[in-house]
PDB file of C-alpha atoms in Angstrom:
ATOM      1  CA  MET E   9      50.090  68.750  57.941  1.00 50.00           C
ATOM      2  CA  THR E  10      49.039  66.142  55.376  1.00 55.00           C
ATOM      3  CA  ILE E  11      51.869  63.959  54.098  1.00 55.00           C
ATOM      4  CA  ARG E  12      51.370  62.398  50.675  1.00 62.00           C
ATOM      5  CA  PRO E  13      52.905  59.071  49.633  1.00 64.00           C
ATOM      6  CA  ILE E  14      56.283  59.259  47.945  1.00 67.00           C
ATOM      7  CA  SER E  15      56.346  59.937  44.210  1.00 68.00           C
ATOM      8  CA  LEU E  16      58.130  58.073  41.432  1.00 65.00           C
ATOM      9  CA  SER E  17      60.453  60.988  40.719  1.00 73.00           C
ATOM     10  CA  GLU E  18      61.489  61.117  44.372  1.00 76.00           C
ATOM     11  CA  LEU E  19      62.311  57.429  44.405  1.00 78.00           C
ATOM     12  CA  LEU E  20      64.251  57.707  41.164  1.00 72.00           C
ATOM     13  CA  SER E  21      66.278  60.563  42.644  1.00 77.00           C
ATOM     14  CA  LEU E  22      68.019  57.899  44.713  1.00 82.00           C
ATOM     15  CA  PRO E  23      71.088  56.162  43.250  1.00 81.00           C
ATOM     16  CA  HIS E  24      69.878  53.234  41.141  1.00 88.00           C
ATOM     17  CA  HIS E  25      70.747  51.051  38.191  1.00 91.00           C
ATOM     18  CA  ILE E  26      68.669  49.614  35.338  1.00 94.00           C
ATOM     19  CA  ILE E  27      68.247  45.913  34.570  1.00 96.00           C
ATOM     20  CA  ASN E  28      66.593  44.174  31.614  1.00 96.00           C
ATOM     21  CA  ILE E  29      64.297  41.249  32.436  1.00 95.00           C
ATOM     22  CA  GLN E  30      62.752  38.752  30.036  1.00 97.00           C
ATOM     23  CA  LYS E  31      59.121  37.625  30.030  1.00 95.00           C
ATOM     24  CA  GLY E  32      58.597  34.778  32.493  1.00 95.00           C
ATOM     25  CA  GLU E  33      61.777  35.536  34.441  1.00 97.00           C
ATOM     26  CA  TYR E  34      61.548  35.849  38.230  1.00 96.00           C
ATOM     27  CA  ILE E  35      62.899  38.980  39.936  1.00 96.00           C
ATOM     28  CA  PHE E  36      62.662  37.245  43.292  1.00 95.00           C
ATOM     29  CA  ARG E  37      60.851  34.236  44.723  1.00 95.00           C
ATOM     30  CA  GLU E  38      58.896  33.664  47.897  1.00 93.00           C
ATOM     31  CA  GLY E  39      61.246  32.680  50.742  1.00 92.00           C
ATOM     32  CA  GLU E  40      64.375  34.293  49.271  1.00 94.00           C
ATOM     33  CA  THR E  41      66.213  37.131  51.002  1.00 91.00           C
ATOM     34  CA  THR E  42      66.316  40.541  49.339  1.00 89.00           C
ATOM     35  CA  ASN E  43      67.849  43.990  49.810  1.00 90.00           C
ATOM     36  CA  GLU E  44      66.462  45.899  46.822  1.00 92.00           C
ATOM     37  CA  LEU E  45      63.460  48.036  45.870  1.00 92.00           C
ATOM     38  CA  TYR E  46      62.257  47.923  42.248  1.00 94.00           C
ATOM     39  CA  ILE E  47      60.507  50.412  39.963  1.00 92.00           C
ATOM     40  CA  VAL E  48      58.938  49.296  36.682  1.00 93.00           C
ATOM     41  CA  CYS E  49      60.308  51.370  33.795  1.00 93.00           C
ATOM     42  CA  LYS E  50      58.852  49.196  31.042  1.00 94.00           C
ATOM     43  CA  GLY E  51      56.691  46.069  31.025  1.00 95.00           C
ATOM     44  CA  LYS E  52      54.464  44.419  33.627  1.00 93.00           C
ATOM     45  CA  VAL E  53      55.296  42.465  36.776  1.00 95.00           C
ATOM     46  CA  GLN E  54      53.003  40.111  38.664  1.00 93.00           C
ATOM     47  CA  LEU E  55      53.278  39.590  42.416  1.00 93.00           C
ATOM     48  CA  SER E  56      51.977  36.245  43.597  1.00 91.00           C
ATOM     49  CA  LYS E  57      51.908  33.871  46.538  1.00 88.00           C
ATOM     50  CA  THR E  58      51.700  30.099  46.609  1.00 85.00           C
ATOM     51  CA  THR E  59      48.895  28.649  48.729  1.00 77.00           C
ATOM     52  CA  GLU E  60      49.239  25.575  50.941  1.00 76.00           C
ATOM     53  CA  GLU E  61      47.552  23.577  48.167  1.00 76.00           C
ATOM     54  CA  GLY E  62      50.255  24.683  45.717  1.00 77.00           C
ATOM     55  CA  ARG E  63      47.944  27.040  43.812  1.00 79.00           C
ATOM     56  CA  GLU E  64      49.271  30.402  42.619  1.00 82.00           C
ATOM     57  CA  LEU E  65      47.413  33.403  44.054  1.00 84.00           C
ATOM     58  CA  LEU E  66      48.016  36.610  42.077  1.00 87.00           C
ATOM     59  CA  LEU E  67      48.054  39.653  44.339  1.00 86.00           C
ATOM     60  CA  ARG E  68      49.106  42.589  42.205  1.00 87.00           C
ATOM     61  CA  ILE E  69      50.056  43.715  38.704  1.00 89.00           C
ATOM     62  CA  CYS E  70      52.808  46.348  38.592  1.00 91.00           C
ATOM     63  CA  GLU E  71      53.123  48.537  35.500  1.00 90.00           C
ATOM     64  CA  GLN E  72      55.301  51.429  34.374  1.00 89.00           C
ATOM     65  CA  GLY E  73      55.886  53.771  37.304  1.00 86.00           C
ATOM     66  CA  ASP E  74      54.907  51.270  40.015  1.00 88.00           C
ATOM     67  CA  ALA E  75      57.332  50.414  42.815  1.00 89.00           C
ATOM     68  CA  PHE E  76      57.505  47.053  44.558  1.00 91.00           C
ATOM     69  CA  GLY E  77      59.836  45.128  46.815  1.00 89.00           C
ATOM     70  CA  GLU E  78      60.057  43.171  50.035  1.00 85.00           C
ATOM     71  CA  ILE E  79      62.614  45.252  51.890  1.00 84.00           C
ATOM     72  CA  VAL E  80      62.165  46.502  55.460  1.00 84.00           C
ATOM     73  CA  PRO E  81      64.481  49.470  56.157  1.00 86.00           C
ATOM     74  CA  PHE E  82      66.923  49.029  59.039  1.00 87.00           C
ATOM     75  CA  GLN E  83      66.162  45.325  59.377  1.00 85.00           C
ATOM     76  CA  LEU E  84      69.169  43.104  58.881  1.00 81.00           C
ATOM     77  CA  THR E  85      67.454  40.364  56.863  1.00 82.00           C
ATOM     78  CA  CYS E  86      64.425  40.797  54.597  1.00 86.00           C
ATOM     79  CA  THR E  87      62.641  37.648  53.446  1.00 90.00           C
ATOM     80  CA  CYS E  88      60.302  37.718  50.462  1.00 91.00           C
ATOM     81  CA  THR E  89      56.704  36.846  51.333  1.00 89.00           C
ATOM     82  CA  VAL E  90      55.666  36.871  47.649  1.00 91.00           C
ATOM     83  CA  SER E  91      57.203  36.106  44.264  1.00 95.00           C
ATOM     84  CA  ALA E  92      57.704  38.677  41.486  1.00 96.00           C
ATOM     85  CA  LYS E  93      57.729  37.576  37.838  1.00 96.00           C
ATOM     86  CA  MET E  94      57.821  39.525  34.573  1.00 96.00           C
ATOM     87  CA  MET E  95      54.576  39.248  32.586  1.00 93.00           C
ATOM     88  CA  GLU E  96      56.315  40.736  29.552  1.00 92.00           C
ATOM     89  CA  THR E  97      59.877  41.671  28.681  1.00 95.00           C
ATOM     90  CA  GLY E  98      60.843  45.014  30.231  1.00 96.00           C
ATOM     91  CA  THR E  99      63.252  47.050  32.350  1.00 95.00           C
ATOM     92  CA  LEU E 100      63.402  47.790  36.069  1.00 96.00           C
ATOM     93  CA  ALA E 101      65.160  50.465  38.108  1.00 94.00           C
ATOM     94  CA  VAL E 102      66.818  48.912  41.158  1.00 94.00           C
ATOM     95  CA  ILE E 103      67.431  50.821  44.407  1.00 92.00           C
ATOM     96  CA  ASN E 104      69.670  49.234  47.004  1.00 91.00           C
ATOM     97  CA  LYS E 105      68.366  49.024  50.585  1.00 91.00           C
ATOM     98  CA  GLN E 106      71.433  50.800  51.965  1.00 91.00           C
ATOM     99  CA  GLN E 107      70.932  53.794  49.657  1.00 90.00           C
ATOM    100  CA  LEU E 108      67.290  54.004  50.741  1.00 91.00           C
ATOM    101  CA  GLU E 109      68.218  53.840  54.432  1.00 92.00           C
ATOM    102  CA  GLU E 110      70.769  56.641  54.076  1.00 91.00           C
ATOM    103  CA  LYS E 111      68.097  58.872  52.498  1.00 90.00           C
ATOM    104  CA  LEU E 112      65.563  58.039  55.210  1.00 91.00           C
ATOM    105  CA  LEU E 113      68.034  59.015  57.938  1.00 92.00           C
ATOM    106  CA  ILE E 114      68.806  62.490  56.588  1.00 91.00           C
ATOM    107  CA  ASP E 115      65.502  63.514  54.953  1.00 89.00           C
ATOM    108  CA  HIS E 116      62.600  63.406  57.423  1.00 88.00           C
ATOM    109  CA  VAL E 117      59.955  64.499  54.904  1.00 86.00           C
ATOM    110  CA  PHE E 118      61.085  61.738  52.557  1.00 88.00           C
ATOM    111  CA  ALA E 119      60.892  59.285  55.484  1.00 89.00           C
ATOM    112  CA  LEU E 120      57.299  60.276  56.262  1.00 87.00           C
ATOM    113  CA  GLN E 121      56.338  59.999  52.595  1.00 86.00           C
ATOM    114  CA  PHE E 122      57.917  56.553  52.420  1.00 87.00           C
ATOM    115  CA  MET E 123      55.933  55.494  55.515  1.00 87.00           C
ATOM    116  CA  GLN E 124      52.733  56.666  53.807  1.00 85.00           C
ATOM    117  CA  TRP E 125      53.605  54.654  50.711  1.00 84.00           C
ATOM    118  CA  ILE E 126      54.188  51.526  52.842  1.00 85.00           C
ATOM    119  CA  HIS E 127      50.847  52.108  54.592  1.00 83.00           C
ATOM    120  CA  LEU E 128      49.059  52.395  51.240  1.00 82.00           C
ATOM    121  CA  GLN E 129      50.558  49.096  50.057  1.00 81.00           C
ATOM    122  CA  LEU E 130      49.370  47.400  53.264  1.00 81.00           C
ATOM    123  CA  GLN E 131      45.855  48.790  52.863  1.00 81.00           C
ATOM    124  CA  ARG E 132      45.649  47.476  49.315  1.00 79.00           C
ATOM    125  CA  MET E 133      46.824  44.027  50.373  1.00 77.00           C
ATOM    126  CA  GLN E 134      44.520  43.882  53.403  1.00 78.00           C
ATOM    127  CA  THR E 135      41.412  44.702  51.364  1.00 78.00           C
ATOM    128  CA  LYS E 136      42.254  42.005  48.816  1.00 76.00           C
ATOM    129  CA  ILE E 137      42.768  39.392  51.538  1.00 74.00           C
ATOM    130  CA  ARG E 138      39.548  40.558  53.241  1.00 74.00           C
ATOM    131  CA  ASP E 139      37.552  40.017  50.051  1.00 72.00           C
ATOM    132  CA  LEU E 140      39.011  36.547  49.569  1.00 72.00           C
ATOM    133  CA  ILE E 141      38.233  35.495  53.137  1.00 70.00           C
ATOM    134  CA  LEU E 142      34.822  37.098  53.722  1.00 71.00           C
ATOM    135  CA  HIS E 143      33.047  36.639  50.404  1.00 72.00           C
ATOM    136  CA  GLY E 144      34.053  33.197  49.164  1.00 80.00           C
ATOM    137  CA  LYS E 145      34.852  32.275  45.566  1.00 84.00           C
ATOM    138  CA  LYS E 146      32.008  34.297  44.038  1.00 87.00           C
ATOM    139  CA  GLY E 147      32.853  37.386  46.094  1.00 86.00           C
ATOM    140  CA  ALA E 148      36.537  37.054  45.255  1.00 87.00           C
ATOM    141  CA  LEU E 149      35.701  37.035  41.537  1.00 92.00           C
ATOM    142  CA  TYR E 150      33.310  39.976  41.819  1.00 92.00           C
ATOM    143  CA  SER E 151      35.890  41.934  43.807  1.00 90.00           C
ATOM    144  CA  THR E 152      38.538  41.166  41.175  1.00 91.00           C
ATOM    145  CA  LEU E 153      36.248  42.371  38.376  1.00 94.00           C
ATOM    146  CA  ILE E 154      35.585  45.631  40.251  1.00 93.00           C
ATOM    147  CA  ARG E 155      39.326  46.137  40.773  1.00 91.00           C
ATOM    148  CA  LEU E 156      40.001  45.451  37.094  1.00 92.00           C
ATOM    149  CA  ALA E 157      37.348  48.025  36.174  1.00 93.00           C
ATOM    150  CA  ASN E 158      38.971  50.578  38.501  1.00 91.00           C
ATOM    151  CA  SER E 159      42.424  49.916  37.073  1.00 90.00           C
ATOM    152  CA  TYR E 160      41.776  49.375  33.363  1.00 91.00           C
ATOM    153  CA  GLY E 161      38.135  50.378  32.853  1.00 91.00           C
ATOM    154  CA  VAL E 162      37.073  52.568  29.940  1.00 93.00           C
ATOM    155  CA  GLU E 163      33.567  54.057  29.959  1.00 94.00           C
ATOM    156  CA  THR E 164      31.542  53.072  26.879  1.00 93.00           C
ATOM    157  CA  GLU E 165      27.872  53.225  25.889  1.00 91.00           C
ATOM    158  CA  ASP E 166      27.499  49.572  26.891  1.00 91.00           C
ATOM    159  CA  GLY E 167      29.253  49.815  30.243  1.00 94.00           C
ATOM    160  CA  ILE E 168      32.831  49.619  31.457  1.00 96.00           C
ATOM    161  CA  LEU E 169      35.253  47.983  29.020  1.00 95.00           C
ATOM    162  CA  ILE E 170      38.178  46.345  30.815  1.00 94.00           C
ATOM    163  CA  ASP E 171      40.939  47.306  28.385  1.00 91.00           C
ATOM    164  CA  PHE E 172      43.241  44.553  29.591  1.00 86.00           C
ATOM    165  CA  PRO E 173      43.127  41.045  28.104  1.00 85.00           C
ATOM    166  CA  ILE E 174      42.890  38.444  30.838  1.00 86.00           C
ATOM    167  CA  THR E 175      42.202  34.703  30.677  1.00 89.00           C
ATOM    168  CA  ASN E 176      39.895  32.676  32.893  1.00 91.00           C
ATOM    169  CA  GLN E 177      42.977  31.010  34.375  1.00 91.00           C
ATOM    170  CA  GLU E 178      44.490  34.372  35.305  1.00 89.00           C
ATOM    171  CA  LEU E 179      41.193  35.435  36.873  1.00 90.00           C
ATOM    172  CA  ALA E 180      41.179  32.177  38.810  1.00 89.00           C
ATOM    173  CA  ASN E 181      44.697  32.884  40.045  1.00 87.00           C
ATOM    174  CA  PHE E 182      43.597  36.292  41.318  1.00 86.00           C
ATOM    175  CA  CYS E 183      40.733  34.627  43.163  1.00 84.00           C
ATOM    176  CA  GLY E 184      42.694  31.700  44.560  1.00 80.00           C
ATOM    177  CA  SER E 185      40.228  29.395  42.805  1.00 83.00           C
ATOM    178  CA  ALA E 186      40.076  26.750  40.100  1.00 86.00           C
ATOM    179  CA  ARG E 187      39.588  27.801  36.481  1.00 90.00           C
ATOM    180  CA  GLU E 188      36.461  25.642  36.213  1.00 94.00           C
ATOM    181  CA  VAL E 189      34.833  27.490  39.116  1.00 92.00           C
ATOM    182  CA  VAL E 190      35.595  30.906  37.628  1.00 93.00           C
ATOM    183  CA  SER E 191      34.372  29.817  34.195  1.00 94.00           C
ATOM    184  CA  ARG E 192      31.050  28.708  35.716  1.00 95.00           C
ATOM    185  CA  LEU E 193      30.628  31.979  37.634  1.00 95.00           C
ATOM    186  CA  LEU E 194      31.437  34.032  34.534  1.00 95.00           C
ATOM    187  CA  LYS E 195      28.864  32.036  32.558  1.00 95.00           C
ATOM    188  CA  GLU E 196      26.248  32.919  35.168  1.00 95.00           C
ATOM    189  CA  LEU E 197      27.139  36.611  34.903  1.00 95.00           C
ATOM    190  CA  LYS E 198      26.865  36.446  31.119  1.00 95.00           C
ATOM    191  CA  GLU E 199      23.434  34.819  31.350  1.00 95.00           C
ATOM    192  CA  LEU E 200      22.328  37.619  33.690  1.00 95.00           C
ATOM    193  CA  GLU E 201      23.780  40.114  31.163  1.00 95.00           C
ATOM    194  CA  ILE E 202      26.018  41.597  33.847  1.00 96.00           C
ATOM    195  CA  ILE E 203      29.074  41.068  31.646  1.00 95.00           C
ATOM    196  CA  SER E 204      29.944  40.215  28.061  1.00 94.00           C
ATOM    197  CA  VAL E 205      33.217  39.215  26.404  1.00 91.00           C
ATOM    198  CA  GLU E 206      34.340  40.109  22.905  1.00 87.00           C
ATOM    199  CA  LYS E 207      37.775  39.545  21.359  1.00 82.00           C
ATOM    200  CA  GLY E 208      39.210  38.530  24.699  1.00 83.00           C
ATOM    201  CA  LYS E 209      38.151  41.714  26.522  1.00 90.00           C
ATOM    202  CA  MET E 210      35.320  41.982  29.014  1.00 94.00           C
ATOM    203  CA  THR E 211      32.661  44.669  29.364  1.00 95.00           C
ATOM    204  CA  ILE E 212      30.871  45.062  32.688  1.00 96.00           C
ATOM    205  CA  HIS E 213      27.326  46.247  32.019  1.00 96.00           C
ATOM    206  CA  ASP E 214      26.234  46.536  35.665  1.00 95.00           C
ATOM    207  CA  VAL E 215      29.121  47.125  38.049  1.00 94.00           C
ATOM    208  CA  GLN E 216      26.679  48.131  40.794  1.00 94.00           C
ATOM    209  CA  PHE E 217      25.331  44.567  40.787  1.00 94.00           C
ATOM    210  CA  LEU E 218      28.815  43.288  41.607  1.00 92.00           C
ATOM    211  CA  LYS E 219      29.264  45.903  44.349  1.00 90.00           C
ATOM    212  CA  ASP E 220      25.898  45.109  45.934  1.00 90.00           C
ATOM    213  CA  GLU E 221      26.632  41.371  45.944  1.00 87.00           C
ATOM    214  CA  ILE E 222      29.795  41.829  48.021  1.00 84.00           C
ATOM    215  CA  ARG E 223      28.437  44.739  50.096  1.00 82.00           C
ATOM    216  CA  CYS E 224      31.127  47.001  48.657  1.00 81.00           C
ATOM    217  CA  GLU E 225      32.403  49.522  51.216  1.00 79.00           C
ATOM    218  CA  GLY E 226      33.284  52.073  48.551  1.00 79.00           C
ATOM    219  CA  CYS E 227      37.036  52.099  49.159  1.00 79.00           C
ATOM    220  CA  PRO E 228      38.985  54.816  47.272  1.00 78.00           C
ATOM    221  CA  ILE E 229      40.191  53.742  43.832  1.00 81.00           C
ATOM    222  CA  ASP E 230      43.850  54.129  44.901  1.00 77.00           C
ATOM    223  CA  ILE E 231      43.173  51.215  47.280  1.00 78.00           C
ATOM    224  CA  CYS E 232      40.594  49.199  45.306  1.00 82.00           C
ATOM    225  CA  ASN E 233      42.668  48.348  42.247  1.00 81.00           C
ATOM    226  CA  MET E 234      44.963  45.691  40.814  1.00 78.00           C
ATOM    227  CA  LYS E 235      48.176  47.676  41.298  1.00 74.00           C
TER     228      LYS E 235
END
């Protein structure tokens, strides 16, 4: 029997409450303890980690319908390994760890679905870390552009329009690199006519070039994305 990851509606069937969070406000910070699971109802949330050099490394963007959190069911203390901050003002549904544990104990199908969801989150994180480690700064940027195309790409006559405004600094944060390095690499891609930028949005004209450069393994889109 194939068990699918848990759905949003199934998570929201658990007792929860709604909180309003302002842009720039932290939901939790790296190193803090937590006992809650969050679902984005409105707005965007960024998950990030601070490197040893003090640089912010963006790992994930959560949008409406995405769940995130650092809880480990049936473990007494859960410590956050990342920080979560609102990218824009919005609302979150909050599920308490105890409520989740009670559901896992009595509903075995739900428990298996939750395990699948956890596994999917780990796969996504592992592939991002793999790209950062194996392919260097250039590969990290190319991988990020492919993930952006998978998450926000719109097919056009000119290529894939990334319908999500993002700055060079934000791209650098996703790559764990300096803005100057990313700006130089983007300039090279523009000169090769691999990408172009208009009104703050990027179009990728040759995504296969990016995939070939990092020896893309063709991971499913539900893994190779920014969410």
